[in-house]
C-alpha angles and dihedrals in degrees: 000000000000114000123233120258104285094216094062114089115185135202121242117200114181103238151157112201132173105210127024095020102214137179137159118225144200107237092218094052126100093249091069094056107121110248119229101221097189090106097054105015090209136120132172119261117178133199127177110298093343129088121208138175120225133193118247131191109273094226096055121094122212142173109270136165122230113268094242089064095056122105139150113220128210118269112264130220117266125228138131119257112216134166107191097142091047091052094046092053089058092047093246117154125172111249091220107037094091092045098047137083108251125223131181119231125208106224095205094046095051091043087059086058088055095252091138109146094095091068117112104218117021138110089248092062095057091045092055091044090058090048091047092051093051092047091050091052092049093047091050090051093050097035129226134084105241124096126187116204115200142143140215095250139001121283097036097116103257095140094047090047091051092048095047092046091051091050090049095047089051088062091058107109097231101025130096120190138197119200115203125192106219096163089107095175095058114008110195110164094092090046093053091047093045102234129129118266114243119152130351146162094302090057090055094046098044106025103032091242110177116253091237090062091055095058121101124188110207095196093262117121115253095005127110129171142206112197138130136033123110126345126222135196098212092060099138091068091051095046090054096042127114088244090058090047089055092051094050091047090050093049091044098048103033092078108012093189092058122096113226115204119195122199104211132181121266117284097233097040101061142356090252098098093048091050091050099043096085090059098060135068101218140017134211119194122203124208131180125234114241092007113059113078117223090233090057091050091051092048092051094046090048090058095052127075105261094213091063099047114105094183147274129299115210108211130203098021123152100215118148119240115217112234117234090217123054117237116272116254116236 
């Protein structure tokens, strides 16, 4: 068995999430041992609200958690968590709210798309809080305020991870966050959040659209978005262009205390991630349990600068999260 890249340390929050099932791992830990599925021939494949099992080739090795750590939690209640009065008392006003186009999100609709981190009381929320805290610590150690979220291949949950992280960071009392869709071939953030596409990064790069016209405020305190507009096939040239460098520098330096999260195409699918890597401070790589082969993870990690990698996020796991409080006796 080929070992994981030794330079990549990963975060491991104990968690039990509904969708997407997400966990961050240490590459040297037993949970990252590739699982030979020749004995069972099964791997977990999840769709919204329904759990299925799917056959997989017996010779392929994937990331898989031990069976005793698998659990499906109950569905939580959906509602937005906002704190406008609390913010106003402290004199806090978003620097972009009055400059941005506003959209209204439907909590139930976006929850069905597995954008769940805005919920007030659910296992998912605590799981993402743990992940947020560990990422914040790593970013402070390394310095900078830009984070690129990518994956080895398509379908490994990078966009959902980026969205849920942004929602979770927006709940941090002193943290503002900007989520930027840089997957210029197939922008999806606005689709997941169910708002109409207007202008995005391509419009800035190709049409000199002002940055202020790209910003969207989704009605969630301390969160702004850039997603939508046109798509383009030759996106690697644009993502590595001087114009893109100017945009990243502007977003990074305009509000130094703001975290900027970029959703970027998979490393092994296109040259986009490699072209964009020099522009960011840190990188988070998502992988999918039962789907992502260890060889693909190693190849992707080998193409990224090790000093920028924060770790790996294992998506769609079914690992139970221990409750801090015992269940109430009836």
